[in-house]
Amino acid sequence: MIKVLLADDSNLARTILRDIFHRTSDIAVVGEAADGREAVDKSRLLKPDLVIMDILMPVMDGMAAIEEIMATSPVPILVLSSTMEDREVHSAFAAIKKGALDVMGKPGGADFILTEDFQARLVEKVRLLARIRVIHHLNRAFVEPVPAPVPPQDAAPTILAVGASTGGPRAVLSILKALPADFPGAVYIVQHIAQGFARGFAKWLDTESSISVRLAEDGEGVSPGEAVVAPNDCHMIMENGHIKLIDAPPVNCCRPSIDVLFNALAEDQGARVLGVLLTGMGKDGALGLRRIRECGGATLVQDEETSVVFGMPRAAISLNAAGQVLPLSGIPHAILRLFGKNDQFRMQ
């Protein structure tokens, strides 16, 4: 049985969530909290398998509560955002930076209008996140890892393609923050993320990074030192050096799909692509990464120890798609060395 703690100052929200889980056979609500301080105390006392956390709460807000929980009694945390306004969406991603695993929006915002689609997605998300092992998430000084060896390339790449799913927002951020403003490559990102959060994810990355990050638009080009994030609910590909957003069926149950982007970039740009596959459940991106490698591009995969979920990286390794398997802290070093910028690693 999955034990869930609900932390939300809205009695309506807690009632709706309680009713959703009451209809399942494997999820039980073991406690409720109406403010952040109560959430911290009950998390320590009840030892739930997952905490569902609102951000805007009295006494102690969700941000501070997440930080204390992850420092003292770490547990998987799912953030439920009540609005899609920029400020709260940014706060939701800041919560991920502090240790939360994922974020979802409440349908109907603060009014919390229940839909069957939301109920199904929430139950699926809870079952996934509750199985993830988390560790203490404390603020520590950055320790620069020993650079990993990078195999020689015929020419430096010009495109960096990044794919991620569960645990990805924090991993993607750690890579982009390490890139200098004059990074000589165009960056394409597919992050599996809840409906409505792709634009906020791009804005958050833009705020936190030296390079420019924006949501991808159909027909535009991407210059060196710029990054684009695939929008929700459409695939992103490249044709003749320009982005094309397509409304094709999901691939690997995903839209946008990492495989779709990686395959398109491999066919359009060949050896000029460096593909990076990060933490995530399932196998999306593995075949596409292999295609990049077959076309002469370099490929990097996050290792098991630093992945929140090792599904996608494991699938890539099993297909011999990984040119290198590296800890997350070593991936920026490898990227910069392949792009000829090995002397510009930005310590975080």
mmCIF file of C-alpha atoms in Angstrom:
data_model
loop_
_atom_site.group_PDB
_atom_site.id
_atom_site.type_symbol
_atom_site.label_atom_id
_atom_site.label_comp_id
_atom_site.label_asym_id
_atom_site.label_seq_id
_atom_site.Cartn_x
_atom_site.Cartn_y
_atom_site.Cartn_z
ATOM 1 C CA MET A 1 0.000 0.000 0.000
ATOM 2 C CA ILE A 2 1.317 3.452 -0.967
ATOM 3 C CA LYS A 3 1.083 5.883 1.942
ATOM 4 C CA VAL A 4 0.366 9.501 0.938
ATOM 5 C CA LEU A 5 0.471 12.708 2.988
ATOM 6 C CA LEU A 6 -1.649 15.599 1.651
ATOM 7 C CA ALA A 7 -0.346 19.110 2.363
ATOM 8 C CA ASP A 8 -2.701 21.880 1.205
ATOM 9 C CA ASP A 9 -4.384 24.729 3.068
ATOM 10 C CA SER A 10 -7.533 24.207 0.957
ATOM 11 C CA ASN A 11 -9.962 21.793 2.588
ATOM 12 C CA LEU A 12 -11.659 21.386 -0.814
ATOM 13 C CA ALA A 13 -8.397 20.298 -2.438
ATOM 14 C CA ARG A 14 -7.641 17.809 0.317
ATOM 15 C CA THR A 15 -11.173 16.386 0.131
ATOM 16 C CA ILE A 16 -10.965 15.908 -3.642
ATOM 17 C CA LEU A 17 -7.561 14.245 -3.405
ATOM 18 C CA ARG A 18 -8.701 12.029 -0.537
ATOM 19 C CA ASP A 19 -11.713 10.885 -2.573
ATOM 20 C CA ILE A 20 -9.545 10.114 -5.611
ATOM 21 C CA PHE A 21 -7.232 7.864 -3.637
ATOM 22 C CA HIS A 22 -10.099 6.271 -1.714
ATOM 23 C CA ARG A 23 -11.262 4.815 -5.040
ATOM 24 C CA THR A 24 -7.928 3.046 -5.589
ATOM 25 C CA SER A 25 -6.897 -0.257 -4.058
ATOM 26 C CA ASP A 26 -3.224 0.547 -3.500
ATOM 27 C CA ILE A 27 -3.060 4.185 -2.320
ATOM 28 C CA ALA A 28 -4.014 5.319 1.180
ATOM 29 C CA VAL A 29 -4.022 8.843 2.644
ATOM 30 C CA VAL A 30 -2.282 8.475 6.008
ATOM 31 C CA GLY A 31 -2.345 12.143 6.984
ATOM 32 C CA GLU A 32 -3.276 15.701 6.042
ATOM 33 C CA ALA A 33 -1.611 19.039 6.698
ATOM 34 C CA ALA A 34 -3.084 22.535 6.305
ATOM 35 C CA ASP A 35 0.239 24.397 6.391
ATOM 36 C CA GLY A 36 3.903 23.817 5.705
ATOM 37 C CA ARG A 37 4.973 23.394 9.328
ATOM 38 C CA GLU A 38 2.350 20.709 9.859
ATOM 39 C CA ALA A 39 3.534 19.022 6.652
ATOM 40 C CA VAL A 40 7.117 18.885 7.949
ATOM 41 C CA ASP A 41 6.057 17.481 11.311
ATOM 42 C CA LYS A 42 3.673 14.871 9.890
ATOM 43 C CA SER A 43 6.171 13.808 7.240
ATOM 44 C CA ARG A 44 8.687 13.062 9.971
ATOM 45 C CA LEU A 45 6.080 11.309 12.155
ATOM 46 C CA LEU A 46 4.102 9.318 9.560
ATOM 47 C CA LYS A 47 6.955 8.473 7.166
ATOM 48 C CA PRO A 48 4.752 8.497 4.038
ATOM 49 C CA ASP A 49 5.854 7.091 0.690
ATOM 50 C CA LEU A 50 4.902 10.373 -1.013
ATOM 51 C CA VAL A 51 3.926 13.926 -0.048
ATOM 52 C CA ILE A 52 1.589 15.919 -2.300
ATOM 53 C CA MET A 53 2.445 19.546 -1.595
ATOM 54 C CA ASP A 54 0.841 22.881 -2.402
ATOM 55 C CA ILE A 55 3.203 25.873 -2.598
ATOM 56 C CA LEU A 56 1.079 28.729 -1.227
ATOM 57 C CA MET A 57 0.303 27.849 2.397
ATOM 58 C CA PRO A 58 0.263 29.734 5.717
ATOM 59 C CA VAL A 59 2.683 29.468 8.673
ATOM 60 C CA MET A 60 5.371 27.917 6.439
ATOM 61 C CA ASP A 61 4.984 27.887 2.665
ATOM 62 C CA GLY A 62 5.497 24.789 0.572
ATOM 63 C CA MET A 63 8.929 25.929 -0.581
ATOM 64 C CA ALA A 64 10.334 26.096 2.942
ATOM 65 C CA ALA A 65 8.560 22.874 3.875
ATOM 66 C CA ILE A 66 10.101 21.001 0.944
ATOM 67 C CA GLU A 67 13.552 22.269 1.847
ATOM 68 C CA GLU A 68 13.214 21.137 5.469
ATOM 69 C CA ILE A 69 11.684 17.769 4.588
ATOM 70 C CA MET A 70 14.444 16.999 2.108
ATOM 71 C CA ALA A 71 17.109 17.990 4.622
ATOM 72 C CA THR A 72 15.720 16.032 7.589
ATOM 73 C CA SER A 73 13.399 13.225 6.470
ATOM 74 C CA PRO A 74 13.626 12.946 2.670
ATOM 75 C CA VAL A 75 10.614 11.563 0.840
ATOM 76 C CA PRO A 76 9.322 11.833 -2.743
ATOM 77 C CA ILE A 77 7.349 15.070 -3.151
ATOM 78 C CA LEU A 78 4.846 15.952 -5.880
ATOM 79 C CA VAL A 79 3.999 19.656 -6.155
ATOM 80 C CA LEU A 80 0.426 20.602 -7.105
ATOM 81 C CA SER A 81 0.276 24.147 -8.457
ATOM 82 C CA SER A 82 -3.073 25.922 -8.119
ATOM 83 C CA THR A 83 -2.490 28.461 -10.923
ATOM 84 C CA MET A 84 -0.573 28.731 -14.186
ATOM 85 C CA GLU A 85 0.513 32.298 -13.484
ATOM 86 C CA ASP A 86 4.210 32.929 -14.087
ATOM 87 C CA ARG A 87 4.994 33.557 -10.429
ATOM 88 C CA GLU A 88 3.577 30.305 -9.129
ATOM 89 C CA VAL A 89 4.857 28.239 -12.052
ATOM 90 C CA HIS A 90 8.329 29.629 -11.347
ATOM 91 C CA SER A 91 7.856 28.723 -7.670
ATOM 92 C CA ALA A 92 6.910 25.180 -8.653
ATOM 93 C CA PHE A 93 10.172 24.737 -10.540
ATOM 94 C CA ALA A 94 12.095 26.365 -7.706
ATOM 95 C CA ALA A 95 10.544 23.666 -5.495
ATOM 96 C CA ILE A 96 11.940 21.024 -7.848
ATOM 97 C CA LYS A 97 15.342 22.651 -7.492
ATOM 98 C CA LYS A 98 14.998 22.217 -3.721
ATOM 99 C CA GLY A 99 14.194 18.517 -4.023
ATOM 100 C CA ALA A 100 10.609 17.953 -5.191
ATOM 101 C CA LEU A 101 10.417 15.310 -7.915
ATOM 102 C CA ASP A 102 7.648 16.582 -10.167
ATOM 103 C CA VAL A 103 4.880 19.146 -10.615
ATOM 104 C CA MET A 104 1.267 19.055 -11.781
ATOM 105 C CA GLY A 105 -1.385 21.740 -12.106
ATOM 106 C CA LYS A 106 -4.763 21.559 -10.406
ATOM 107 C CA PRO A 107 -7.496 21.493 -13.071
ATOM 108 C CA GLY A 108 -9.521 24.667 -12.770
ATOM 109 C CA GLY A 109 -6.828 26.315 -10.665
ATOM 110 C CA ALA A 110 -7.774 27.200 -7.103
ATOM 111 C CA ASP A 111 -11.373 26.009 -7.757
ATOM 112 C CA PHE A 112 -9.956 22.502 -8.411
ATOM 113 C CA ILE A 113 -12.460 21.218 -10.979
ATOM 114 C CA LEU A 114 -11.957 17.460 -11.052
ATOM 115 C CA THR A 115 -11.633 15.745 -14.422
ATOM 116 C CA GLU A 116 -11.251 12.067 -15.259
ATOM 117 C CA ASP A 117 -8.036 12.805 -17.124
ATOM 118 C CA PHE A 118 -6.494 14.542 -14.108
ATOM 119 C CA GLN A 119 -7.532 11.716 -11.809
ATOM 120 C CA ALA A 120 -5.916 9.085 -14.043
ATOM 121 C CA ARG A 121 -2.716 11.094 -14.490
ATOM 122 C CA LEU A 122 -2.447 11.817 -10.769
ATOM 123 C CA VAL A 123 -2.861 8.180 -9.733
ATOM 124 C CA GLU A 124 -0.286 7.110 -12.331
ATOM 125 C CA LYS A 125 2.126 9.807 -11.133
ATOM 126 C CA VAL A 126 1.732 8.806 -7.483
ATOM 127 C CA ARG A 127 2.429 5.154 -8.265
ATOM 128 C CA LEU A 128 5.578 6.114 -10.145
ATOM 129 C CA LEU A 129 7.021 8.684 -7.746
ATOM 130 C CA ALA A 130 6.331 6.683 -4.582
ATOM 131 C CA ARG A 131 8.773 4.011 -5.792
ATOM 132 C CA ILE A 132 11.668 6.444 -6.203
ATOM 133 C CA ARG A 133 14.458 6.486 -3.658
ATOM 134 C CA VAL A 134 15.390 9.987 -2.574
ATOM 135 C CA ILE A 135 18.351 11.202 -0.534
ATOM 136 C CA HIS A 136 19.053 14.148 1.724
ATOM 137 C CA HIS A 137 19.005 17.300 -0.377
ATOM 138 C CA LEU A 138 21.205 19.818 1.415
ATOM 139 C CA ASN A 139 22.876 22.941 0.101
ATOM 140 C CA ARG A 140 26.517 21.976 -0.331
ATOM 141 C CA ALA A 141 29.493 23.648 -1.902
ATOM 142 C CA PHE A 142 30.046 22.530 -5.467
ATOM 143 C CA VAL A 143 32.856 20.026 -5.898
ATOM 144 C CA GLU A 144 34.247 19.919 -9.417
ATOM 145 C CA PRO A 145 34.460 16.315 -10.625
ATOM 146 C CA VAL A 146 37.402 14.914 -12.512
ATOM 147 C CA PRO A 147 36.703 15.500 -16.229
ATOM 148 C CA ALA A 148 35.710 12.352 -18.049
ATOM 149 C CA PRO A 149 37.712 11.352 -21.112
ATOM 150 C CA VAL A 150 36.036 12.411 -24.342
ATOM 151 C CA PRO A 151 36.614 10.327 -27.468
ATOM 152 C CA PRO A 152 38.046 12.269 -30.399
ATOM 153 C CA GLN A 153 35.588 13.633 -32.971
ATOM 154 C CA ASP A 154 36.188 14.479 -36.616
ATOM 155 C CA ALA A 155 34.689 17.923 -35.947
ATOM 156 C CA ALA A 156 33.100 19.753 -33.037
ATOM 157 C CA PRO A 157 29.304 19.440 -32.866
ATOM 158 C CA THR A 158 27.055 22.427 -33.509
ATOM 159 C CA ILE A 159 23.834 21.111 -31.931
ATOM 160 C CA LEU A 160 23.195 19.903 -28.398
ATOM 161 C CA ALA A 161 20.042 17.766 -28.068
ATOM 162 C CA VAL A 162 18.845 16.953 -24.537
ATOM 163 C CA GLY A 163 16.069 14.553 -23.537
ATOM 164 C CA ALA A 164 14.727 13.978 -20.017
ATOM 165 C CA SER A 165 11.683 12.801 -18.098
ATOM 166 C CA THR A 166 11.148 12.111 -14.384
ATOM 167 C CA GLY A 167 13.792 13.991 -12.406
ATOM 168 C CA GLY A 168 14.731 15.870 -15.551
ATOM 169 C CA PRO A 169 14.030 19.526 -14.724
ATOM 170 C CA ARG A 170 16.775 19.669 -12.088
ATOM 171 C CA ALA A 171 19.162 17.673 -14.293
ATOM 172 C CA VAL A 172 18.537 19.858 -17.344
ATOM 173 C CA LEU A 173 19.044 22.977 -15.235
ATOM 174 C CA SER A 174 22.380 21.721 -13.918
ATOM 175 C CA ILE A 175 23.607 21.288 -17.488
ATOM 176 C CA LEU A 176 22.365 24.633 -18.817
ATOM 177 C CA LYS A 177 23.777 26.532 -15.835
ATOM 178 C CA ALA A 178 27.211 25.177 -16.724
ATOM 179 C CA LEU A 179 27.096 26.527 -20.284
ATOM 180 C CA PRO A 180 28.720 29.926 -20.908
ATOM 181 C CA ALA A 181 26.776 32.730 -22.616
ATOM 182 C CA ASP A 182 28.935 32.278 -25.714
ATOM 183 C CA PHE A 183 28.238 28.531 -25.953
ATOM 184 C CA PRO A 184 28.864 27.709 -29.628
ATOM 185 C CA GLY A 185 25.946 25.330 -30.108
ATOM 186 C CA ALA A 186 22.178 25.513 -30.546
ATOM 187 C CA VAL A 187 20.360 23.581 -27.803
ATOM 188 C CA TYR A 188 17.149 21.578 -28.291
ATOM 189 C CA ILE A 189 15.353 20.204 -25.208
ATOM 190 C CA VAL A 190 12.517 17.707 -24.846
ATOM 191 C CA GLN A 191 11.390 17.373 -21.242
ATOM 192 C CA HIS A 192 8.378 15.210 -20.440
ATOM 193 C CA ILE A 193 6.369 17.535 -18.227
ATOM 194 C CA ALA A 194 2.784 18.065 -17.090
ATOM 195 C CA GLN A 195 0.352 19.814 -19.414
ATOM 196 C CA GLY A 196 0.674 23.587 -19.222
ATOM 197 C CA PHE A 197 4.153 23.675 -17.684
ATOM 198 C CA ALA A 198 6.449 23.684 -20.735
ATOM 199 C CA ARG A 199 6.388 27.471 -21.145
ATOM 200 C CA GLY A 200 7.043 27.993 -17.436
ATOM 201 C CA PHE A 201 9.871 25.461 -17.590
ATOM 202 C CA ALA A 202 11.499 27.392 -20.441
ATOM 203 C CA LYS A 203 11.144 30.700 -18.564
ATOM 204 C CA TRP A 204 12.629 29.155 -15.410
ATOM 205 C CA LEU A 205 15.621 27.823 -17.322
ATOM 206 C CA ASP A 206 16.074 31.204 -18.985
ATOM 207 C CA THR A 207 16.101 32.969 -15.619
ATOM 208 C CA GLU A 208 18.598 30.523 -14.132
ATOM 209 C CA SER A 209 20.985 30.166 -17.096
ATOM 210 C CA SER A 210 23.486 32.361 -18.941
ATOM 211 C CA ILE A 211 22.246 31.225 -22.341
ATOM 212 C CA SER A 212 18.871 32.320 -23.718
ATOM 213 C CA VAL A 213 16.059 29.763 -23.322
ATOM 214 C CA ARG A 214 12.565 30.000 -24.836
ATOM 215 C CA LEU A 215 9.622 27.833 -25.846
ATOM 216 C CA ALA A 216 10.070 26.585 -29.419
ATOM 217 C CA GLU A 217 7.955 28.093 -32.188
ATOM 218 C CA ASP A 218 7.208 26.611 -35.579
ATOM 219 C CA GLY A 219 9.483 27.744 -38.399
ATOM 220 C CA GLU A 220 12.111 29.516 -36.329
ATOM 221 C CA GLY A 221 15.842 28.901 -36.351
ATOM 222 C CA VAL A 222 18.010 28.438 -33.271
ATOM 223 C CA SER A 223 21.328 30.267 -33.079
ATOM 224 C CA PRO A 224 24.441 29.269 -31.107
ATOM 225 C CA GLY A 225 24.026 30.182 -27.451
ATOM 226 C CA GLU A 226 20.242 29.734 -27.602
ATOM 227 C CA ALA A 227 18.066 26.907 -26.288
ATOM 228 C CA VAL A 228 14.499 25.916 -27.140
ATOM 229 C CA VAL A 229 12.105 23.717 -25.176
ATOM 230 C CA ALA A 230 9.511 21.580 -26.953
ATOM 231 C CA PRO A 231 5.951 22.762 -26.210
ATOM 232 C CA ASN A 232 3.366 20.540 -24.563
ATOM 233 C CA ASP A 233 1.404 18.142 -26.744
ATOM 234 C CA CYS A 234 3.322 18.376 -30.037
ATOM 235 C CA HIS A 235 6.495 16.854 -31.419
ATOM 236 C CA MET A 236 9.496 19.043 -32.228
ATOM 237 C CA ILE A 237 11.672 18.195 -35.215
ATOM 238 C CA MET A 238 14.173 19.992 -37.457
ATOM 239 C CA GLU A 239 13.859 20.363 -41.212
ATOM 240 C CA ASN A 240 16.463 22.258 -43.231
ATOM 241 C CA GLY A 241 17.798 23.908 -40.114
ATOM 242 C CA HIS A 242 14.416 25.164 -38.866
ATOM 243 C CA ILE A 243 12.053 23.949 -36.153
ATOM 244 C CA LYS A 244 8.861 22.232 -37.185
ATOM 245 C CA LEU A 245 6.154 21.456 -34.622
ATOM 246 C CA ILE A 246 3.967 18.545 -35.657
ATOM 247 C CA ASP A 247 0.676 17.158 -34.359
ATOM 248 C CA ALA A 248 1.519 13.492 -34.937
ATOM 249 C CA PRO A 249 0.469 10.583 -32.668
ATOM 250 C CA PRO A 250 2.439 10.043 -29.446
ATOM 251 C CA VAL A 251 5.601 7.951 -29.638
ATOM 252 C CA ASN A 252 6.430 5.777 -26.618
ATOM 253 C CA CYS A 253 3.226 7.223 -25.127
ATOM 254 C CA CYS A 254 4.898 10.653 -25.242
ATOM 255 C CA ARG A 255 4.213 13.877 -27.110
ATOM 256 C CA PRO A 256 6.618 15.580 -27.398
ATOM 257 C CA SER A 257 8.848 12.546 -27.841
ATOM 258 C CA ILE A 258 12.609 12.542 -27.398
ATOM 259 C CA ASP A 259 12.940 9.834 -30.052
ATOM 260 C CA VAL A 260 11.162 12.018 -32.605
ATOM 261 C CA LEU A 261 13.528 14.944 -31.980
ATOM 262 C CA PHE A 262 16.694 12.830 -31.873
ATOM 263 C CA ASN A 263 15.822 10.963 -35.084
ATOM 264 C CA ALA A 264 14.997 14.182 -36.915
ATOM 265 C CA LEU A 265 18.219 15.873 -35.809
ATOM 266 C CA ALA A 266 20.275 12.826 -36.765
ATOM 267 C CA GLU A 267 18.786 12.795 -40.269
ATOM 268 C CA ASP A 268 19.025 16.571 -40.735
ATOM 269 C CA GLN A 269 22.380 17.305 -39.102
ATOM 270 C CA GLY A 270 24.196 13.962 -38.780
ATOM 271 C CA ALA A 271 27.579 14.120 -37.074
ATOM 272 C CA ARG A 272 27.012 17.709 -35.974
ATOM 273 C CA VAL A 273 24.678 16.533 -33.188
ATOM 274 C CA LEU A 274 25.621 15.740 -29.590
ATOM 275 C CA GLY A 275 22.764 13.792 -27.971
ATOM 276 C CA VAL A 276 22.331 13.676 -24.198
ATOM 277 C CA LEU A 277 19.785 11.365 -22.541
ATOM 278 C CA LEU A 278 19.027 12.003 -18.883
ATOM 279 C CA THR A 279 16.960 10.482 -16.078
ATOM 280 C CA GLY A 280 13.480 9.209 -16.888
ATOM 281 C CA MET A 281 11.056 6.311 -16.890
ATOM 282 C CA GLY A 282 10.527 4.135 -19.956
ATOM 283 C CA LYS A 283 12.564 4.019 -23.142
ATOM 284 C CA ASP A 284 11.843 7.261 -24.996
ATOM 285 C CA GLY A 285 15.025 8.629 -26.544
ATOM 286 C CA ALA A 286 16.987 5.375 -26.620
ATOM 287 C CA LEU A 287 16.395 4.549 -30.306
ATOM 288 C CA GLY A 288 16.866 8.172 -31.316
ATOM 289 C CA LEU A 289 20.134 8.366 -29.428
ATOM 290 C CA ARG A 290 21.340 5.252 -31.248
ATOM 291 C CA ARG A 291 20.409 6.893 -34.544
ATOM 292 C CA ILE A 292 22.500 9.963 -33.641
ATOM 293 C CA ARG A 293 25.440 7.668 -32.952
ATOM 294 C CA GLU A 294 24.904 5.748 -36.202
ATOM 295 C CA CYS A 295 24.990 9.063 -38.092
ATOM 296 C CA GLY A 296 28.355 9.959 -36.554
ATOM 297 C CA GLY A 297 27.207 12.136 -33.666
ATOM 298 C CA ALA A 298 28.441 11.903 -30.089
ATOM 299 C CA THR A 299 26.148 10.566 -27.336
ATOM 300 C CA LEU A 300 26.150 10.897 -23.543
ATOM 301 C CA VAL A 301 23.919 9.094 -21.027
ATOM 302 C CA GLN A 302 23.383 9.816 -17.336
ATOM 303 C CA ASP A 303 24.518 7.027 -15.022
ATOM 304 C CA GLU A 304 22.327 5.008 -12.666
ATOM 305 C CA GLU A 305 23.664 6.449 -9.423
ATOM 306 C CA THR A 306 22.708 10.039 -10.257
ATOM 307 C CA SER A 307 19.473 9.273 -12.163
ATOM 308 C CA VAL A 308 16.190 9.686 -10.306
ATOM 309 C CA VAL A 309 14.810 6.979 -12.621
ATOM 310 C CA PHE A 310 17.248 4.927 -14.699
ATOM 311 C CA GLY A 311 14.732 3.671 -17.272
ATOM 312 C CA MET A 312 15.596 5.752 -20.358
ATOM 313 C CA PRO A 313 19.362 5.714 -19.770
ATOM 314 C CA ARG A 314 19.278 1.947 -19.203
ATOM 315 C CA ALA A 315 17.357 1.433 -22.448
ATOM 316 C CA ALA A 316 19.933 3.498 -24.356
ATOM 317 C CA ILE A 317 22.838 1.557 -22.876
ATOM 318 C CA SER A 318 21.184 -1.765 -23.781
ATOM 319 C CA LEU A 319 20.948 -0.580 -27.415
ATOM 320 C CA ASN A 320 24.625 0.431 -27.486
ATOM 321 C CA ALA A 321 23.494 4.024 -28.003
ATOM 322 C CA ALA A 322 25.665 5.500 -25.239
ATOM 323 C CA GLY A 323 29.050 6.792 -26.300
ATOM 324 C CA GLN A 324 29.710 7.543 -22.642
ATOM 325 C CA VAL A 325 27.827 6.895 -19.389
ATOM 326 C CA LEU A 326 28.560 9.680 -16.918
ATOM 327 C CA PRO A 327 27.383 11.009 -13.566
ATOM 328 C CA LEU A 328 25.281 14.150 -13.947
ATOM 329 C CA SER A 329 28.116 16.317 -12.632
ATOM 330 C CA GLY A 330 30.420 15.039 -15.368
ATOM 331 C CA ILE A 331 28.073 15.653 -18.301
ATOM 332 C CA PRO A 332 28.654 19.446 -18.581
ATOM 333 C CA HIS A 333 32.425 18.840 -18.683
ATOM 334 C CA ALA A 334 32.020 16.371 -21.539
ATOM 335 C CA ILE A 335 29.680 18.709 -23.437
ATOM 336 C CA LEU A 336 32.035 21.663 -23.175
ATOM 337 C CA ARG A 337 35.064 19.625 -24.177
ATOM 338 C CA LEU A 338 33.276 18.247 -27.228
ATOM 339 C CA PHE A 339 32.271 21.794 -28.188
ATOM 340 C CA GLY A 340 35.827 23.009 -27.642
ATOM 341 C CA LYS A 341 35.002 25.019 -24.521
ATOM 342 C CA ASN A 342 36.728 22.831 -21.928
ATOM 343 C CA ASP A 343 38.248 25.853 -20.149
ATOM 344 C CA GLN A 344 34.891 27.525 -19.458
ATOM 345 C CA PHE A 345 33.159 25.232 -16.980
ATOM 346 C CA ARG A 346 30.987 27.398 -14.723
ATOM 347 C CA MET A 347 31.247 26.189 -11.122
ATOM 348 C CA GLN A 348 27.860 26.124 -9.366
#
